[in-house]
Tab-separated table of C-alpha atoms in Angstrom:
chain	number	residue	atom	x	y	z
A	1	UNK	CA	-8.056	4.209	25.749
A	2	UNK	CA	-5.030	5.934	26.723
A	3	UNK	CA	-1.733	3.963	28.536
A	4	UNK	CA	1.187	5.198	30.012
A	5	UNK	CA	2.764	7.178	26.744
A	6	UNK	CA	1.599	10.952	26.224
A	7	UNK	CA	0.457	10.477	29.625
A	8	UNK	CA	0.953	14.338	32.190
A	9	UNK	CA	0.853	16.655	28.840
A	10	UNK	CA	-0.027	20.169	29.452
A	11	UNK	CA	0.120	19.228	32.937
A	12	UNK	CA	2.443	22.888	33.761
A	13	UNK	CA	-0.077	24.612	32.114
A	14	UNK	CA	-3.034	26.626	34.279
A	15	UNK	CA	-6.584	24.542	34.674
A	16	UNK	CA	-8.451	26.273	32.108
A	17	UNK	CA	-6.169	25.398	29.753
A	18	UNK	CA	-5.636	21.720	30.873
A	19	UNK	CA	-9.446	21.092	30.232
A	20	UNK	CA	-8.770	22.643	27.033
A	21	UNK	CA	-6.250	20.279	26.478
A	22	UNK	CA	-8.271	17.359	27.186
A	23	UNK	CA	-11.415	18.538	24.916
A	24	UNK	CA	-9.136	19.145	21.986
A	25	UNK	CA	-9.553	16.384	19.419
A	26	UNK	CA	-6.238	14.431	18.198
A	27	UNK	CA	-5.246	15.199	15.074
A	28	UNK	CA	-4.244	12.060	13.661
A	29	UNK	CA	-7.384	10.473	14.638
A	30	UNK	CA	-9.267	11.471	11.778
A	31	UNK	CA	-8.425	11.875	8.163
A	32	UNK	CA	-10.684	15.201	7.855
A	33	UNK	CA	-8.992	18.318	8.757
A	34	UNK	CA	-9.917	20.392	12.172
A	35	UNK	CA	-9.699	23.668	13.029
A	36	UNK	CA	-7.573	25.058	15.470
A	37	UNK	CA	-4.592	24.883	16.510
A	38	UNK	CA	-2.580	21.260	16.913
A	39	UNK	CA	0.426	19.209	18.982
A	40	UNK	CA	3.670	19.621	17.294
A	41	UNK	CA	4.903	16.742	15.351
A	42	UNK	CA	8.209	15.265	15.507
A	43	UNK	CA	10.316	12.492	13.409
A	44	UNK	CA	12.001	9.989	14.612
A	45	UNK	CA	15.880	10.057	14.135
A	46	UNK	CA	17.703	8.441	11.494
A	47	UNK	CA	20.840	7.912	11.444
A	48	UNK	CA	21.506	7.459	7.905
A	49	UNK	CA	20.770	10.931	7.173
A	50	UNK	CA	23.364	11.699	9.736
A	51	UNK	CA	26.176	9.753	9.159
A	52	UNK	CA	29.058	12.493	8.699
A	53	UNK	CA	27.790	13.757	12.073
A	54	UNK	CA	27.521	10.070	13.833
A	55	UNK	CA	30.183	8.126	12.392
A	56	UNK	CA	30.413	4.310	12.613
A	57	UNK	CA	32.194	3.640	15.656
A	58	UNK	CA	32.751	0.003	14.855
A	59	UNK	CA	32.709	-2.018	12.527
A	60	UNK	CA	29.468	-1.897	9.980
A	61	UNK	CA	27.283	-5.358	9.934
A	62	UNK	CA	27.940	-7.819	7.164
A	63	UNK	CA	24.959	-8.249	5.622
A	64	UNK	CA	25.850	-10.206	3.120
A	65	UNK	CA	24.343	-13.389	4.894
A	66	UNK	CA	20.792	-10.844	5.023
A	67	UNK	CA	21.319	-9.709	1.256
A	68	UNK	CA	20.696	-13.454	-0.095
A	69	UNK	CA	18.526	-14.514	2.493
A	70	UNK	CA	16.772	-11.081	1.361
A	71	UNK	CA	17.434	-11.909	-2.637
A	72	UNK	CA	16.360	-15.176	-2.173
A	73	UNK	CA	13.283	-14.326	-1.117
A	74	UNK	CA	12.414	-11.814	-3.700
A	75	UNK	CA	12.903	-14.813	-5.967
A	76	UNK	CA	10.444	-16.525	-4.655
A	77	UNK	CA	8.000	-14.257	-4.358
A	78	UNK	CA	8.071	-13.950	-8.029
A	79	UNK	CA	5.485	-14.924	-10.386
A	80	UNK	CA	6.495	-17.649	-12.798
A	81	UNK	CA	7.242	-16.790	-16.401
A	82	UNK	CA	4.449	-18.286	-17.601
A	83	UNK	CA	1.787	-17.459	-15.102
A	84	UNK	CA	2.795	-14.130	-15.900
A	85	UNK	CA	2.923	-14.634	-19.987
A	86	UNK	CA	-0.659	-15.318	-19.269
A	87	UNK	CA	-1.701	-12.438	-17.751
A	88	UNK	CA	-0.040	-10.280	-19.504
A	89	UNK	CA	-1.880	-11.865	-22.313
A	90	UNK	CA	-5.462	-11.347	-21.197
A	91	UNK	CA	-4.155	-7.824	-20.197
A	92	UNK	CA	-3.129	-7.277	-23.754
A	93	UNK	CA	-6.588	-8.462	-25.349
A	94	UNK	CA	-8.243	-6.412	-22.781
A	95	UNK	CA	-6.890	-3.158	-23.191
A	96	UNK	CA	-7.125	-3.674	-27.693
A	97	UNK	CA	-10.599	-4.087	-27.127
A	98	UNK	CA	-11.129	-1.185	-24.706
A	99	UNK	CA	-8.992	1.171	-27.237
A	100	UNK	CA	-11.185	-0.389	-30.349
A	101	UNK	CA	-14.240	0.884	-28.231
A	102	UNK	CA	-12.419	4.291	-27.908
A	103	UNK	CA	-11.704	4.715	-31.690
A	104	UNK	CA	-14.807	3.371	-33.162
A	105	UNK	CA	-17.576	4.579	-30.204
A	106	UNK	CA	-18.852	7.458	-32.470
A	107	UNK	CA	-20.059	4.603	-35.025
A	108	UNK	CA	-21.844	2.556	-32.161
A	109	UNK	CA	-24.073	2.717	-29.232
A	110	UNK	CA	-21.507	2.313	-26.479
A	111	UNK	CA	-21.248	4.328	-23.973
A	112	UNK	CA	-17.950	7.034	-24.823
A	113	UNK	CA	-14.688	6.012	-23.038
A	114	UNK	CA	-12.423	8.947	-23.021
A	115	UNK	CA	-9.349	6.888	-22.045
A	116	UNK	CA	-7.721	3.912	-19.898
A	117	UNK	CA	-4.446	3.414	-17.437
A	118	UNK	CA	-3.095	0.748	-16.377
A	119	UNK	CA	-2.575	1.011	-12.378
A	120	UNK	CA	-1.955	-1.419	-9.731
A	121	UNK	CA	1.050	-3.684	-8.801
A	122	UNK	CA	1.361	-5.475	-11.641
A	123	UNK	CA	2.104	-2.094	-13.455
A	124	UNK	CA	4.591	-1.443	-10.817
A	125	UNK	CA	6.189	-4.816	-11.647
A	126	UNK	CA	5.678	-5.418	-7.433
A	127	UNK	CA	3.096	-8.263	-7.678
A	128	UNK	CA	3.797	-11.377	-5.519
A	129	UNK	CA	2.994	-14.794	-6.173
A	130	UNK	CA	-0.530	-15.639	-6.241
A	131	UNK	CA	-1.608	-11.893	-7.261
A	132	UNK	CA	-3.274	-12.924	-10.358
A	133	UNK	CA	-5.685	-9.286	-11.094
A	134	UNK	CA	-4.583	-6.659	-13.277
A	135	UNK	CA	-6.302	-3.824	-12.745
A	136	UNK	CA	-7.379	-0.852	-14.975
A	137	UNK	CA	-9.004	2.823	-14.892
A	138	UNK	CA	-11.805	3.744	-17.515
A	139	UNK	CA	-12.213	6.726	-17.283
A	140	UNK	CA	-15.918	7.673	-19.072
A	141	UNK	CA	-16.658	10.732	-20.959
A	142	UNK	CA	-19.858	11.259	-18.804
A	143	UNK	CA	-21.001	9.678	-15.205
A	144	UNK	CA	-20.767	5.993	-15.969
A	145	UNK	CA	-24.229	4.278	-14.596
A	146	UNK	CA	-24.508	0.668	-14.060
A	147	UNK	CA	-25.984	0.318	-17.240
A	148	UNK	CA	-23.015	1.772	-18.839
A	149	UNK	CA	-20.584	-1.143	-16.900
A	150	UNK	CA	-22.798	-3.649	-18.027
A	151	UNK	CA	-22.490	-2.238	-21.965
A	152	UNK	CA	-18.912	-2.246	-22.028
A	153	UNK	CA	-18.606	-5.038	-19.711
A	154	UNK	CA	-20.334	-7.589	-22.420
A	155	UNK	CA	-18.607	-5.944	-25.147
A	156	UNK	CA	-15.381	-6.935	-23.759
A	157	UNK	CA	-16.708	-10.818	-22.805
A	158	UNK	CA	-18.045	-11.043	-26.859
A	159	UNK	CA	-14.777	-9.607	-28.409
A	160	UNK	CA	-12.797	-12.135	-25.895
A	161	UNK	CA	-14.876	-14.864	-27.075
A	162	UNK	CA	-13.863	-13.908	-30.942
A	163	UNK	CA	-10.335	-13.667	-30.454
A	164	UNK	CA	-9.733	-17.221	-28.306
A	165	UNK	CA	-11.875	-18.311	-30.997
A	166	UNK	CA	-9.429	-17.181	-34.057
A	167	UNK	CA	-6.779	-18.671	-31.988
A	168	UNK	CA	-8.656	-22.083	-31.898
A	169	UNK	CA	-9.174	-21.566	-28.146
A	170	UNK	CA	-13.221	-22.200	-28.225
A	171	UNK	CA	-12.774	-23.827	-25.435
A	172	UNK	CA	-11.403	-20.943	-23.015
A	173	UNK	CA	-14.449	-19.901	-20.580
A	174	UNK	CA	-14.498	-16.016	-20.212
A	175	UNK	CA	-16.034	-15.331	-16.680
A	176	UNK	CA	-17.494	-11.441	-15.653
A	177	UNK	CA	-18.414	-9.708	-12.962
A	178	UNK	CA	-19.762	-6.404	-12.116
A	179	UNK	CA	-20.376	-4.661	-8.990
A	180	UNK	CA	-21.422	-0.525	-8.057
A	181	UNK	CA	-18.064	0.753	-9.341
A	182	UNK	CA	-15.991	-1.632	-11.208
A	183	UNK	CA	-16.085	-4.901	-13.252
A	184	UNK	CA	-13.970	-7.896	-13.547
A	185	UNK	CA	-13.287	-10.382	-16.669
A	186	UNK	CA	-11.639	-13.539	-16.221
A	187	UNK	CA	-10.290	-16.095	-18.355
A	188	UNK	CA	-8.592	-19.180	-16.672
A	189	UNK	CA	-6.836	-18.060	-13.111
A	190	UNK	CA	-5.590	-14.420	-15.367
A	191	UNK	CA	-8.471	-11.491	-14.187
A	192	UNK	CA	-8.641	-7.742	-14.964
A	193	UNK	CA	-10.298	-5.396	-12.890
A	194	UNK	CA	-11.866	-2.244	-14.420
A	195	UNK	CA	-12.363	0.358	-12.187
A	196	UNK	CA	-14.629	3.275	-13.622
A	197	UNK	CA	-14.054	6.863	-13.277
A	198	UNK	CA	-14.921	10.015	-14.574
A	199	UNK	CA	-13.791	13.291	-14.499
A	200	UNK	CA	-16.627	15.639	-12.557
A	201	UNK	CA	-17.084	19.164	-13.113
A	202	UNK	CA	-17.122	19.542	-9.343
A	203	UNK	CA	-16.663	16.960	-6.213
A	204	UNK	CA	-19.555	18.336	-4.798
A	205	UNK	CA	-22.288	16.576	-7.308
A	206	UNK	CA	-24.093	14.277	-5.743
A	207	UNK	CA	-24.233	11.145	-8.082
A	208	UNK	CA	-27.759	9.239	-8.360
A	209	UNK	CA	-28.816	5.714	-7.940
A	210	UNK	CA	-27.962	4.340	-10.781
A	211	UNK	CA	-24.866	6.285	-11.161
A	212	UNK	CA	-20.588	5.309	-9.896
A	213	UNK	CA	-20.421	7.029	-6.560
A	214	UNK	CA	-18.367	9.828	-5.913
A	215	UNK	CA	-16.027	7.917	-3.273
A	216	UNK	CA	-15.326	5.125	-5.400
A	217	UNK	CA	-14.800	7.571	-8.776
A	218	UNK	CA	-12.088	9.587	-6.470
A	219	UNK	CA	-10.229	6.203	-5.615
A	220	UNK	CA	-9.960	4.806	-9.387
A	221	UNK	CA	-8.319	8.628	-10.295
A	222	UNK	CA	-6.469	8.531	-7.411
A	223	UNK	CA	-4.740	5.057	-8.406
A	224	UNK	CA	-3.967	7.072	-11.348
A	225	UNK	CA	-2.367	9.763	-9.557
A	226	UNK	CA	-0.203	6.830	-7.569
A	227	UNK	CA	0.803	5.102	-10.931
A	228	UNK	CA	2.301	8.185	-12.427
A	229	UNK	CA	4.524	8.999	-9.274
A	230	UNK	CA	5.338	5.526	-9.239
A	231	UNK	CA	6.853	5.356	-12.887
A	232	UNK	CA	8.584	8.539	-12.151
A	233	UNK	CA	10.394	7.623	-8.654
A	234	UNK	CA	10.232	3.553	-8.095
A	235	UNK	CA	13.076	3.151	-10.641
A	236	UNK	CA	15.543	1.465	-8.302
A	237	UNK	CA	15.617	-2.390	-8.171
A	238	UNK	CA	15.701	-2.270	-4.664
A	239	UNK	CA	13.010	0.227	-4.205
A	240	UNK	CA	10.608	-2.415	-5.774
A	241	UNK	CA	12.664	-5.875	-4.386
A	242	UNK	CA	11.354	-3.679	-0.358
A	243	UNK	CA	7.860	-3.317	-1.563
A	244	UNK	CA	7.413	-6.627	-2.742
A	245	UNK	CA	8.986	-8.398	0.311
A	246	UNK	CA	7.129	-5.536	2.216
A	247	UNK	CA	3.668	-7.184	0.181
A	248	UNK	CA	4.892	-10.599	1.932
A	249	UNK	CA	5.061	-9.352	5.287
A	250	UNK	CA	1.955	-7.812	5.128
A	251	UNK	CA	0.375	-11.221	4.415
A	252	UNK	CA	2.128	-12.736	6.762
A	253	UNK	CA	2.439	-10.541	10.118
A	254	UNK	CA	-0.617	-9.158	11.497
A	255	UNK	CA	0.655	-5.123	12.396
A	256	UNK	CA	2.112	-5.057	8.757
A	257	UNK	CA	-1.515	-5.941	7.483
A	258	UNK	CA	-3.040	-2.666	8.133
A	259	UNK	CA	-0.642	-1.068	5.486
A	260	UNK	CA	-2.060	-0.409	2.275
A	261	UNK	CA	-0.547	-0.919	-0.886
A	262	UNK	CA	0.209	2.739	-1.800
A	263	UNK	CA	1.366	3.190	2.065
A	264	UNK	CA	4.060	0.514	1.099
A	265	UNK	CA	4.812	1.911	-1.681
A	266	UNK	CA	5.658	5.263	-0.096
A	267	UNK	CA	7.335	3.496	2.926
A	268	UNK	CA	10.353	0.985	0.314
A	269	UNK	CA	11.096	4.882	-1.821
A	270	UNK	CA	11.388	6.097	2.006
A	271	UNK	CA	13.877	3.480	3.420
A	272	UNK	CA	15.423	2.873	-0.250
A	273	UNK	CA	16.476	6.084	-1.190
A	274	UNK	CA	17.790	9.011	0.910
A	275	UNK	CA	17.059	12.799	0.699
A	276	UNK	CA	18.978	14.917	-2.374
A	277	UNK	CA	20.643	11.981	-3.857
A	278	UNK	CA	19.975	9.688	-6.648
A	279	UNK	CA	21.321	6.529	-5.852
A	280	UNK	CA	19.456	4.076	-3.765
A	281	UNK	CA	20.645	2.041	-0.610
A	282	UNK	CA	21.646	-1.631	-0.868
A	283	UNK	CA	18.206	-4.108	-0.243
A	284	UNK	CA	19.883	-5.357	3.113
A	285	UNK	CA	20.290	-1.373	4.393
A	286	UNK	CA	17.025	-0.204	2.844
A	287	UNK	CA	14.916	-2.833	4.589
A	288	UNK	CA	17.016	-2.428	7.775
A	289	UNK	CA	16.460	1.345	7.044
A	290	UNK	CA	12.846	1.090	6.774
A	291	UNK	CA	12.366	-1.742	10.449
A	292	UNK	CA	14.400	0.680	12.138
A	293	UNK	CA	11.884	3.449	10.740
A	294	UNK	CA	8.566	2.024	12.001
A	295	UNK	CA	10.547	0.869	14.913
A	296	UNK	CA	10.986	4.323	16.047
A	297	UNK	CA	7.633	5.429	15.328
A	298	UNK	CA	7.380	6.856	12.008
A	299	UNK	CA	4.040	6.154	11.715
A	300	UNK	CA	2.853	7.325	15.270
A	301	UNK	CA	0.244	9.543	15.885
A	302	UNK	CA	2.409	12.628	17.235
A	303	UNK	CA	4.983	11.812	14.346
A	304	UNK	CA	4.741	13.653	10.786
A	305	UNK	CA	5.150	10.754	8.826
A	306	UNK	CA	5.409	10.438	5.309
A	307	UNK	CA	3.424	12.915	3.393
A	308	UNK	CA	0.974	11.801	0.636
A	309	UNK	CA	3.213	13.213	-3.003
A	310	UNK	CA	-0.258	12.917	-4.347
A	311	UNK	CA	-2.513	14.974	-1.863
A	312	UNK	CA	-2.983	19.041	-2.881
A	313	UNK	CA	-3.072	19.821	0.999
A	314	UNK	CA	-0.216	17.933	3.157
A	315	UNK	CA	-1.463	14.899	4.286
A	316	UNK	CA	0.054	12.259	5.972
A	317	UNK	CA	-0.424	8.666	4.819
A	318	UNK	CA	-1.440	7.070	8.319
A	319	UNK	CA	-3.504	9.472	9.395
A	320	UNK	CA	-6.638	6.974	8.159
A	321	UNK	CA	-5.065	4.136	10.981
A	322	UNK	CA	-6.194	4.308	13.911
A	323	UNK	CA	-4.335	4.356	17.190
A	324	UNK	CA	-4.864	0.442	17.659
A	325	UNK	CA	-3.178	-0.389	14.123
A	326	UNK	CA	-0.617	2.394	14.400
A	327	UNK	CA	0.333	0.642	18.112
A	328	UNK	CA	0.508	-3.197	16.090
A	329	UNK	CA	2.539	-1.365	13.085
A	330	UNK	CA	4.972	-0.301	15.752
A	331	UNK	CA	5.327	-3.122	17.899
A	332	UNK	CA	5.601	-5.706	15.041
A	333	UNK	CA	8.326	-3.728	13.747
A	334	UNK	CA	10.299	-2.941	16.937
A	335	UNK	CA	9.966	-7.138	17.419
A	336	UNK	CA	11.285	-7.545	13.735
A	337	UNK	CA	13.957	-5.690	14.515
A	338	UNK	CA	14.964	-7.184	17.682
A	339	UNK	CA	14.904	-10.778	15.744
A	340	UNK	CA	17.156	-8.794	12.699
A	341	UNK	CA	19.182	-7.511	14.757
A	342	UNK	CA	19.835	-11.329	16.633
A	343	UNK	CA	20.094	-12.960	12.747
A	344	UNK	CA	17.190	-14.128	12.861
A	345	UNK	CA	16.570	-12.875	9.495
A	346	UNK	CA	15.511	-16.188	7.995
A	347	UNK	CA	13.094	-17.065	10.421
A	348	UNK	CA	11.771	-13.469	9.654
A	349	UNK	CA	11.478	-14.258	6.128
A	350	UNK	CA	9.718	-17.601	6.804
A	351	UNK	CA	12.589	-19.134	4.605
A	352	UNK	CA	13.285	-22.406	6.756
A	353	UNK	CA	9.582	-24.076	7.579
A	354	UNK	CA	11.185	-26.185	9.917
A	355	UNK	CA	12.809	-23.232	11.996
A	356	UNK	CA	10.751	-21.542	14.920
A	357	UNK	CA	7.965	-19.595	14.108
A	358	UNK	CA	7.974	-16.008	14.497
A	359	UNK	CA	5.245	-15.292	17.552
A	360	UNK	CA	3.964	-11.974	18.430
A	361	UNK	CA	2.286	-12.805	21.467
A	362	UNK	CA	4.942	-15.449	23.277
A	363	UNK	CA	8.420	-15.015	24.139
A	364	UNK	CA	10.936	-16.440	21.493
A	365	UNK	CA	14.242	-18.363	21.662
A	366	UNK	CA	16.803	-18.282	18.616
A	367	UNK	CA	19.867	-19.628	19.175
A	368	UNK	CA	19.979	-19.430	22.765
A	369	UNK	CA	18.788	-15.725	22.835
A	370	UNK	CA	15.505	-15.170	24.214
A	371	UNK	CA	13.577	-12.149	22.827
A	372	UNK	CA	10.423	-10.814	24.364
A	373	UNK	CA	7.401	-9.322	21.988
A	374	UNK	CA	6.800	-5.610	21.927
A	375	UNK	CA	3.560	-4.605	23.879
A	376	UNK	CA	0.815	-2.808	22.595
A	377	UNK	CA	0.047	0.929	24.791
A	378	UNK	CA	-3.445	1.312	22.950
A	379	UNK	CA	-6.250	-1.305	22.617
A	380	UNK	CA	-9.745	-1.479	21.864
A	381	UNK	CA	-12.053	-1.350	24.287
A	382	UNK	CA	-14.260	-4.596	25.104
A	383	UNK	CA	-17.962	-3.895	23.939
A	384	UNK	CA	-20.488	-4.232	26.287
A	385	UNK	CA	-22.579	-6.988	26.414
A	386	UNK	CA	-26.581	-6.245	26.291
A	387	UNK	CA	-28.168	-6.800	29.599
């Protein structure tokens, strides 16, 4: 499991306490807390929160070749105006009807609805092309129970119905769906997803068969907790041009797709916009800040990280990745960076089709410079076959 880094630690110590060493869990490889005590963390250096002590001693980059390649881009990951009229439009009929349900539920048998947010990307404005779900929390006045999804869930698909029908849209199909802990309605390509939540008296009820699990109730409030730090600190253009371009790179790039949305989110107001000030970087520094970040190993297991804003206790986002994905995370980006750093920013950004393609696993030529893949220390271990 282990390879050569972190290899000979506690190796001055005495014997007893080597084997202690040994037995001691890691404590990034487990999102629970553990008892006891644990290895220091570190963070990686960076240099732009140290510029008056390491000045420039040439000549800064021009990146003005990287800030259009970069702009350019963001433009396309854009959704059209009119893909996104349309969703915004089912959004809109969506959320009328869920607030008609809220003011009129005392006259009615449907379940009570204490309130809804809007959460999600979209909110954000971060969505890339071909993200075509707008997602909600309802948040119930009691446990919600699949019964209770299906309720509001048909309410939604009949007033739908009535309104393309005023608008002399009869023929506009409204498609539903509804799962353990959320439901989806659908009109055309445009969806929103309702996730349900409630507000519990304590986290330790146990929730019954019919009933929203607990796990799934502390995610949808949890997106709510996200969307409300969002609105308050992504306010920078460039904050949300890095997590959108970050969203295409973790389509596209294999160690970039164990990042979750909110862990992008975290990582663009990280590289975007330094400590005490108010101002943000420039896109081409912020998403040089942010390679140059993982590069060094931000999101190792012996580094700090980036601590959850949301989390009562300090957590730190990647403590949920294992070693494995935090290895790929690291590599990818240390290769990224190697390729940036060459100008081979375009072929990064999958701009020109016809260039070469960006491989992870075979040495690469650009230009006449040949650049070698970052390895991997960690890896799984083969499962054994049944004999």
């Amino acid at each position: 499991m282990y390879g050569g880094r972190g290899r000979g630690r506690g190796a001055h110590s005495s014997r007893g306490r080597g084997r202690r060493e040994l037995s001691r869990a890691h404590p990034y490889q487990s999102p629970t807390a553990r008892a006891g005590p644990t290895r220091p963390e570190h963070r990686p250096f960076d240099l732009w929160q140290h510029e008056e002590i390491f000045p420039q001693a040439a000549q800064p980059p021009d990146d003005d070749g990287v800030a259009r390649a970069l702009t350019g881009r963001h433009t396309a990951l854009r959704l059209d105006s009119a893909v996104q009229n349309r969703l915004l439009e089912h959004f809109t009929n969506v959320t009328m009807i869920l607030d008609n349900i809220i003011a009129l539920q005392a006259t009615n048998d449907s379940p009570f609805l204490d309130r809804v947010h809007a959460v999600g990307s979209h909110r954000m404005n971060t969505a890339i092309r071909g993200d075509m779900t707008y997602q909600l929390v309802v948040i119930f006045k009691s446990w919600p129970t699949n019964k209770d999804l299906v309720s509001v869930c048909n309410r939604i698909k009949e007033e739908l119905g009535n309104v393309h029908a005023k608008n002399d849209s009869s023929n506009v199909q409204v498609v539903t769906m509804i799962d353990k802990s959320s439901f989806s309605v659908s009109v055309g390509q445009a969806t929103v997803q309702c996730l349900a939540a409630y507000q519990p008296d304590s986290w330790l009820e146990k929730a019954r068969s019919d009933q929203v699990p607990i796990k799934d109730i502390e995610t949808a409030l949890k997106e709510v907790d996200h969307a409300k730090w969002s609105d308050e600190h992504i306010i920078h253009p460039s904050t949300r041009m890095v997590i959108r371009i970050l969203g295409d790179l973790r389509q596209r790039i294999k160690g970039f797709g164990h990042l979750t949305p909110w862990m992008s989110t975290l990582l663009a107001y990280q590289s975007a916009v330094l400590p005490g000030r108010r101002d943000a970087l420039q896109l081409a520094q912020a998403f040089r800040r942010l390679l140059h970040s993982l590069s060094a190993g931000l999101l190792l297991a012996d580094n700090a990280g980036i601590t959850d804003p949301c989390e009562k206790t300090p957590n730190a986002i990647h403590r949920p990745l294992g070693f494995v994905h935090q290895e790929e995370l690291c590599c990818a980006a240390q290769t990224l960076l190697r390729l940036f750093s060459h100008g081979a920013h375009r072929e990064i950004l999958a701009l020109d089709q016809q260039n070469v393609h960006v491989d992870f696993q075979l040495t690469m030529q650009f230009d006449g410079i040949i650049v070698d893949p970052s390895v991997c220390v960690f890896e799984n271990k083969p499962e054994k076959s049944a004999e």
